[in-house]
Amino acid sequence: MHGTELAPIYQNYINGKWVSSETGELYESINPANTSEVLGRFPKSSIDDVRLAIEAAKEAFPGWANTAAPQRGEVIFKLIHLLARDKEELAYTITKEVGKSIREARGEVTKTIQAMKQFSGEATRLAGETLPSYNEEIFAYTIREPLGVVGVIAPYNFPLGIGVWKIAPAIIAGNTVVFKPASTTSLISVKIIELFEEAGVPAGVINMVFGSGSVIGKEFGENKELKAVSFTGSTDVGVALGKAVTQHGGKMQAEMGGKNPAIILEDADLDLAVDSIVTSGFYDNGQRCTGTSRLFVPKSIYREVVDRLVAKAESFIIQDGLNEETTNGPVIDENQLNTYLHYVQTAIDEGATLETGGKRLTDGDLKNGYFVAPTVFSNMRPDMTIAREEIFGPVIGVFEVEDYEEALAMANDIEFGLSSTIYTKDLEKAFHFVRNIQSGVTHVNLPSTYFENHYPFGGKKESSIGPREQGSTALDFWTDLKTVYMKP
């Protein structure tokens, strides 16, 4: 399929039907490994399209909210089977649209299935609490209630995973949803809706509108019918959206930027440490909010660690992600390619030493896509731009430090606080790190990207707003507590 004349046209999903946007305008989703391949054309929705979706969700809310919670959970239980059945098709679509390797795409589907196993049981755990009253004639307890119509904005890097694990707890709690996927991952988002529909979600409970973040996000922020918005993306957008949502009394949840530190100490297993840094910093082209981008290493092992990282980076097989042996495919789009190139040049200009990478790859078929080289910088300083700003690319800056104390201080000297990790066999330092690192997720002897869906996920400082996602806290954001006092 080459050229727009053969690319299918997709529509918004409102009130259980696929409907055209009032604008009649379309945008293209392309394969980042081969930019001449158009995967589909999607509507550039207007504010009125968004309002139609919100109205459909509003009409569906009473019926869904009054459906027994375990019955709502049955939908998610069915979704587990459907995701497993379509695993290869879903992984293929993710790779075609995002560019990530088929290995990474299969991993995303697997993680999504694991999340649904967790969430399907949450429907029977929508628990309040019963506490004794001071008055022996009063029976008092709390119950959880849904919020109403809610908005979900998903990013491109885990378009299946994040989209589904926001929508699932929202509807388990009894809310109805308007979903805005990333424009670059519109095709996999159609699959998400088709799966929820097949799993038995009634019309109007989940609605989806395609289009510009500036149009749809603005309406999400300002429309008082939306009682909550859950967003994953950049800190700038998340903070601005959060101000708009909370200004009219809505709830906001945002998972945003990261500039995640890793510390390797002299006693660490270097093979394990370097392999883990490669996993968290280079795989998936560093397009993970929890990816390692700052590495702190004592002088005595600094050069060895840098050399090992360079060797690993240069061993990557970079090509179309559909090839089974591919280590990395392309970055998502031209904008992300240019962001990567901008930060590389800025780092060089500010005095960092480029050890390897730092360029677009254009040999052979690579010239047709947005392929880049895994990049290692040494001679880093904390005041450098690439030490402070999120790149969302396969770039690791290595800092030489005197000792653990200096490494910890530098690791915390940042506006972000999402994920972190330390590599050491020293239990005392490991526990000190866990207590003192300023991040919402942390690790010892594991990649900073490691996570399991049945644990809460979120960050500190400018990395998160609102309650944690997933795990035991998954329903906190999507419900209100009502306290009940009863006297016979």
XYZ file of C-alpha atoms in Angstrom:
488
model
C 0.000 0.000 0.000
C 1.801 3.083 -1.223
C 0.289 6.511 -1.520
C -2.855 7.972 -0.054
C -5.091 6.798 -2.907
C -5.016 3.240 -1.502
C -5.028 4.123 2.188
C -8.332 3.349 3.908
C -10.302 6.123 5.571
C -11.256 5.624 9.212
C -13.855 7.470 11.290
C -14.540 8.612 14.816
C -16.396 6.219 17.118
C -19.375 7.855 18.813
C -22.313 6.164 20.534
C -21.392 2.744 19.181
C -21.091 3.844 15.545
C -18.248 4.832 13.230
C -19.077 8.365 12.076
C -17.382 10.983 9.917
C -16.115 14.256 11.326
C -18.080 17.370 10.424
C -14.879 18.898 9.033
C -14.415 16.345 6.248
C -10.667 16.905 6.644
C -8.219 14.029 7.046
C -4.660 13.414 8.235
C -2.409 10.465 7.468
C -0.784 7.908 9.723
C 2.421 6.708 8.083
C 4.913 3.924 8.635
C 8.013 5.584 10.190
C 10.210 2.847 8.693
C 9.003 3.708 5.198
C 7.450 7.162 5.002
C 5.896 6.538 1.571
C 3.602 3.923 3.133
C 0.351 5.473 4.368
C -1.382 3.191 6.870
C -4.644 5.075 7.016
C -6.411 8.420 6.852
C -8.193 9.766 9.895
C -10.541 12.669 10.663
C -9.342 16.058 11.850
C -12.129 16.433 14.369
C -13.678 19.728 15.403
C -14.803 20.926 18.824
C -18.366 19.999 17.809
C -17.232 16.414 17.120
C -15.754 16.266 20.627
C -18.975 17.644 22.107
C -20.998 14.986 20.256
C -18.799 12.303 21.816
C -19.155 13.860 25.275
C -22.938 14.015 24.857
C -23.054 10.335 23.847
C -20.988 9.426 26.903
C -23.247 11.538 29.114
C -26.359 9.746 27.851
C -24.764 6.336 28.396
C -23.529 7.130 31.896
C -26.631 6.392 34.042
C -27.142 2.954 32.524
C -23.472 1.991 32.819
C -23.041 3.430 36.328
C -26.037 1.377 37.497
C -24.707 -1.830 35.967
C -23.339 -4.066 38.720
C -19.589 -3.572 39.033
C -18.758 -7.298 38.639
C -20.735 -7.245 35.359
C -18.655 -4.281 34.207
C -15.584 -6.334 35.087
C -16.767 -9.161 32.827
C -16.025 -6.909 29.843
C -12.379 -6.648 30.897
C -12.223 -10.395 31.563
C -13.360 -11.019 27.973
C -10.796 -8.519 26.746
C -7.984 -10.724 28.115
C -8.942 -13.517 25.715
C -9.349 -11.146 22.769
C -5.936 -9.546 23.296
C -4.319 -12.997 23.504
C -6.173 -14.158 20.384
C -5.054 -11.136 18.353
C -1.570 -10.788 19.847
C 0.366 -11.137 16.588
C -1.950 -8.839 14.633
C -1.760 -6.202 17.369
C 2.039 -6.449 17.583
C 2.309 -6.165 13.793
C 0.137 -3.031 13.778
C 2.122 -1.447 16.618
C 5.399 -2.074 14.794
C 4.061 -0.703 11.511
C 2.718 2.453 13.122
C 5.162 3.182 15.988
C 8.284 1.669 14.458
C 9.341 -0.309 17.526
C 10.762 -3.800 17.021
C 8.320 -6.675 16.782
C 9.923 -8.025 19.977
C 9.033 -4.824 21.833
C 5.554 -4.756 20.291
C 4.811 -8.311 21.464
C 6.034 -7.264 24.895
C 3.565 -4.380 24.905
C 0.664 -6.720 24.119
C 1.800 -9.116 26.867
C 1.963 -6.278 29.408
C -1.506 -5.150 28.351
C -2.875 -8.660 28.940
C -1.237 -8.714 32.385
C -2.835 -5.360 33.202
C -6.275 -6.636 32.215
C -5.844 -9.666 34.478
C -5.288 -7.219 37.317
C -8.112 -4.853 36.369
C -10.750 -7.525 35.722
C -10.585 -8.466 39.390
C -10.788 -4.873 40.576
C -14.497 -4.819 39.717
C -15.137 -7.053 42.751
C -12.838 -4.947 44.928
C -14.557 -1.550 44.594
C -14.400 -1.454 48.356
C -15.255 1.178 50.882
C -14.780 0.787 54.610
C -16.973 0.236 57.634
C -15.913 1.933 60.862
C -17.540 2.036 64.302
C -19.481 5.193 65.100
C -19.338 7.061 68.406
C -23.111 6.628 68.475
C -24.189 3.023 69.006
C -27.344 3.627 66.974
C -25.491 4.798 63.865
C -24.145 2.503 61.157
C -21.541 4.332 59.036
C -19.603 3.280 55.964
C -18.102 4.567 52.716
C -18.842 3.611 49.121
C -17.048 4.355 45.850
C -19.016 6.028 43.087
C -18.120 6.818 39.453
C -17.385 10.398 38.425
C -19.356 10.640 35.187
C -17.948 11.393 31.726
C -14.147 11.306 31.662
C -11.446 12.027 29.094
C -8.445 9.844 28.228
C -5.453 11.124 26.238
C -2.887 8.466 25.306
C 0.643 8.894 23.889
C 2.265 7.174 20.932
C 5.019 5.211 22.654
C 2.767 2.514 24.197
C -0.436 3.200 22.266
C -2.143 -0.097 23.053
C -0.910 -0.469 26.613
C -1.489 3.030 27.938
C -4.756 3.527 26.055
C -6.220 0.295 27.416
C -4.907 0.595 30.957
C -6.455 4.055 31.288
C -9.804 3.132 29.746
C -10.210 -0.184 31.621
C -10.207 1.150 35.208
C -12.286 4.150 34.119
C -15.123 1.949 32.870
C -14.777 -0.634 35.658
C -15.433 2.234 38.064
C -18.641 3.012 36.128
C -17.521 6.049 34.168
C -18.065 6.626 30.451
C -15.103 7.657 28.310
C -14.096 9.966 25.494
C -10.736 8.745 24.164
C -8.244 10.843 22.206
C -5.333 8.773 20.865
C -2.052 10.176 19.557
C -2.375 11.129 15.884
C 0.695 9.067 14.986
C -0.895 5.908 16.414
C -4.434 6.151 15.118
C -4.616 2.713 13.469
C -3.830 0.710 16.616
C -6.420 2.877 18.414
C -9.107 1.653 15.992
C -8.145 -1.883 17.064
C -8.555 -0.878 20.727
C -12.133 0.245 20.128
C -12.959 -2.849 18.065
C -11.711 -5.077 20.901
C -13.705 -3.243 23.579
C -16.791 -3.418 21.362
C -16.336 -7.169 20.846
C -15.839 -7.576 24.598
C -19.351 -6.208 25.105
C -18.997 -2.518 25.982
C -22.414 -0.886 25.371
C -22.832 1.985 22.918
C -21.724 5.338 24.303
C -19.610 3.936 27.140
C -16.397 4.389 25.140
C -16.156 7.007 22.387
C -13.106 8.002 20.345
C -12.277 11.198 18.466
C -9.239 11.600 16.240
C -7.467 14.869 15.540
C -5.302 17.665 16.807
C -4.306 17.811 20.451
C -4.676 21.583 20.377
C -8.353 21.261 19.358
C -9.436 18.184 21.315
C -7.218 18.873 24.335
C -8.562 22.432 24.603
C -12.133 21.128 24.704
C -11.150 18.423 27.208
C -9.731 21.158 29.413
C -12.675 23.523 29.179
C -15.772 21.298 28.929
C -17.438 21.081 32.339
C -19.204 17.847 31.387
C -15.835 16.074 31.652
C -15.410 15.291 35.315
C -11.835 14.014 34.986
C -9.025 13.774 32.444
C -6.174 11.272 32.445
C -3.217 12.270 30.281
C 0.181 10.823 29.421
C 2.618 13.037 27.535
C 4.921 16.009 27.957
C 5.125 18.015 31.163
C 4.327 21.333 29.442
C 1.088 20.028 27.960
C 0.116 18.097 31.088
C 0.567 21.083 33.406
C -1.404 23.419 31.094
C -4.201 20.878 30.673
C -4.276 20.254 34.416
C -4.780 23.950 35.140
C -7.698 24.107 32.695
C -9.375 20.941 34.033
C -9.044 21.784 37.723
C -10.185 25.383 37.149
C -13.754 24.163 36.677
C -13.554 21.513 39.406
C -12.487 18.532 37.313
C -9.958 15.932 38.428
C -6.614 15.652 36.642
C -4.191 12.771 36.383
C -1.019 13.220 34.348
C 2.022 11.047 33.772
C 4.574 13.329 32.190
C 8.291 13.745 31.614
C 11.278 11.919 33.018
C 15.027 12.432 33.083
C 15.749 9.225 34.859
C 19.062 8.625 36.671
C 21.052 5.441 37.095
C 24.036 4.976 39.402
C 26.632 2.235 38.946
C 28.908 1.700 41.961
C 32.320 0.001 41.952
C 31.002 -3.215 43.491
C 28.257 -3.656 40.903
C 27.998 -6.566 38.499
C 29.102 -4.580 35.432
C 27.729 -7.061 32.920
C 24.299 -6.826 34.526
C 24.507 -3.051 34.953
C 25.523 -2.252 31.385
C 22.993 -4.672 29.891
C 20.282 -3.041 32.021
C 21.319 0.488 30.997
C 21.174 -0.578 27.350
C 17.684 -2.037 27.890
C 16.341 1.071 29.609
C 18.201 3.735 27.636
C 18.459 2.425 24.070
C 15.695 -0.113 23.440
C 12.572 1.288 21.828
C 14.791 4.246 20.851
C 14.559 5.620 24.377
C 10.905 6.504 23.719
C 9.862 5.545 27.234
C 9.083 7.977 30.017
C 10.978 5.710 32.448
C 14.052 5.286 30.210
C 17.536 5.921 31.625
C 19.132 9.044 30.177
C 21.566 10.101 32.951
C 24.212 7.664 34.170
C 26.494 8.391 37.156
C 29.713 6.385 37.453
C 32.729 6.659 39.832
C 36.095 7.579 38.295
C 37.667 4.163 38.869
C 35.251 2.390 36.478
C 34.115 5.357 34.391
C 36.085 4.627 31.226
C 35.262 0.932 31.292
C 31.532 1.637 31.577
C 31.625 4.196 28.743
C 33.542 1.796 26.496
C 31.124 -1.039 27.228
C 28.128 1.175 26.475
C 29.683 2.284 23.195
C 30.333 -1.327 22.173
C 26.735 -2.277 22.957
C 25.351 0.742 21.083
C 27.433 -0.048 18.012
C 26.246 -3.686 18.007
C 22.594 -2.716 17.534
C 20.846 -3.992 14.416
C 18.803 -1.000 13.260
C 16.268 -1.645 10.525
C 12.554 -2.168 9.935
C 11.091 -3.447 13.204
C 9.252 -6.296 11.472
C 12.552 -8.155 11.003
C 12.873 -10.580 13.896
C 16.555 -9.766 14.485
C 15.985 -5.994 14.693
C 17.204 -4.316 17.881
C 15.663 -0.913 17.127
C 13.379 0.347 14.387
C 12.861 4.049 13.577
C 11.754 6.846 15.900
C 8.092 7.772 15.594
C 8.156 10.732 13.185
C 10.105 13.595 11.649
C 9.475 15.825 14.643
C 11.071 13.280 16.995
C 13.975 12.796 14.566
C 14.612 16.546 14.547
C 14.329 16.712 18.342
C 16.999 14.014 18.640
C 19.308 15.804 16.168
C 18.762 19.151 17.930
C 19.737 17.800 21.357
C 22.765 15.979 19.964
C 24.047 19.182 18.391
C 23.290 21.176 21.542
C 25.280 18.691 23.644
C 28.267 18.957 21.303
C 28.031 22.750 21.328
C 27.970 22.771 25.148
C 31.109 20.641 25.395
C 29.962 17.053 25.878
C 32.038 14.391 24.119
C 30.146 12.354 21.514
C 31.413 8.794 22.000
C 29.165 7.145 19.414
C 25.959 7.705 17.450
C 24.429 11.156 17.243
C 23.265 10.873 13.636
C 20.450 9.893 11.343
C 20.996 6.573 9.576
C 20.373 6.623 5.828
C 22.149 3.579 4.342
C 20.066 1.468 1.951
C 16.396 1.186 2.915
C 17.027 3.218 6.081
C 16.905 6.386 3.963
C 13.122 5.936 3.676
C 12.533 6.101 7.437
C 13.377 7.962 10.634
C 16.261 5.786 11.800
C 18.824 7.059 14.322
C 21.903 5.680 16.042
C 22.018 4.907 19.785
C 24.105 7.704 21.288
C 26.550 7.940 24.182
C 27.924 11.215 25.550
C 30.740 11.457 28.086
C 32.217 14.469 29.926
C 28.744 15.485 30.997
C 28.002 18.392 33.328
C 24.778 18.868 35.318
C 24.131 22.290 33.752
C 24.058 20.957 30.178
C 20.771 21.058 28.308
C 20.766 17.292 27.694
C 21.313 16.756 31.420
C 18.108 18.629 32.250
C 15.624 18.300 29.375
C 13.838 15.171 28.192
C 14.909 14.052 24.706
C 12.765 10.914 24.341
C 15.469 9.415 22.184
C 18.260 6.807 22.485
C 20.724 9.184 24.181
C 22.620 8.425 27.406
C 24.864 11.009 29.072
C 27.524 9.562 31.388
C 28.710 11.637 34.375
C 31.971 10.998 36.213
C 31.519 11.293 40.006
C 33.749 11.048 43.065
C 31.491 8.787 45.104
C 27.955 7.610 45.815
C 27.057 10.780 47.724
C 27.897 13.019 44.766
C 26.011 10.710 42.406
C 22.882 10.817 44.574
C 22.979 14.612 44.883
C 23.324 15.027 41.115
C 20.609 12.448 40.455
C 18.151 14.445 42.576
C 19.141 17.825 41.115
C 16.412 17.811 38.468
C 12.810 18.952 38.056
C 11.638 15.447 37.159
C 11.160 12.482 39.482
C 9.695 9.509 37.651
C 12.033 6.498 37.755
C 15.555 5.666 38.929
C 17.917 2.768 39.570
C 21.165 1.845 41.314
C 23.556 -1.030 40.642
C 25.389 -2.239 43.745
C 25.852 -5.237 46.046
C 26.046 -2.927 49.081
C 22.708 -3.321 50.876
C 23.293 -0.287 53.072
C 23.785 1.982 50.055
C 20.894 0.336 48.236
C 18.485 1.063 51.099
C 19.874 4.577 51.504
C 19.255 5.167 47.794
C 15.695 3.854 47.986
C 14.956 6.168 50.945
C 16.577 9.267 49.476
C 16.115 9.201 45.702
C 13.379 11.596 44.622
C 11.404 9.400 42.237
C 8.018 7.724 42.328
C 9.420 4.428 41.025
C 12.873 3.115 41.867
C 14.934 -0.023 41.345
C 17.989 -1.873 42.636
C 19.954 -3.891 40.059
C 17.142 -3.594 37.499
C 16.485 -1.381 34.459
C 14.678 1.875 35.234
C 11.988 0.779 32.751
C 11.060 -2.370 34.697
C 7.444 -2.431 35.893
C 4.612 -4.768 36.764
C 0.993 -3.731 36.303
C -0.244 -4.775 39.750
C 1.961 -2.159 41.444
C 1.105 1.578 41.443
C 2.906 3.712 38.856
C 3.712 7.421 38.933
C 6.313 10.040 39.715
C 7.245 12.966 41.936
C 7.917 16.641 41.174
C 7.098 17.593 37.561
C 6.678 14.002 36.432
C 3.137 13.425 37.714
C -0.111 15.054 38.747
C -2.819 13.288 40.722
C -3.215 9.735 42.055
C -1.076 6.867 40.829
C -2.118 4.687 37.927
C -2.415 0.886 38.015
C -2.088 -1.531 40.908
C -4.000 -1.110 44.154
C -4.420 2.602 43.406
C -5.891 2.183 39.908
C -9.431 3.110 40.899
C -8.539 6.002 43.245
C -8.570 8.574 40.459
C -11.690 7.221 38.747
C -13.992 7.200 41.787
C -15.374 9.527 44.433
C -15.929 8.398 48.004
C -19.343 8.860 49.578
C -19.677 8.591 53.359
C -22.985 7.198 54.623
C -24.426 7.583 58.147
C -27.536 5.494 58.898
C -29.790 5.592 61.958
C -32.767 3.247 62.163
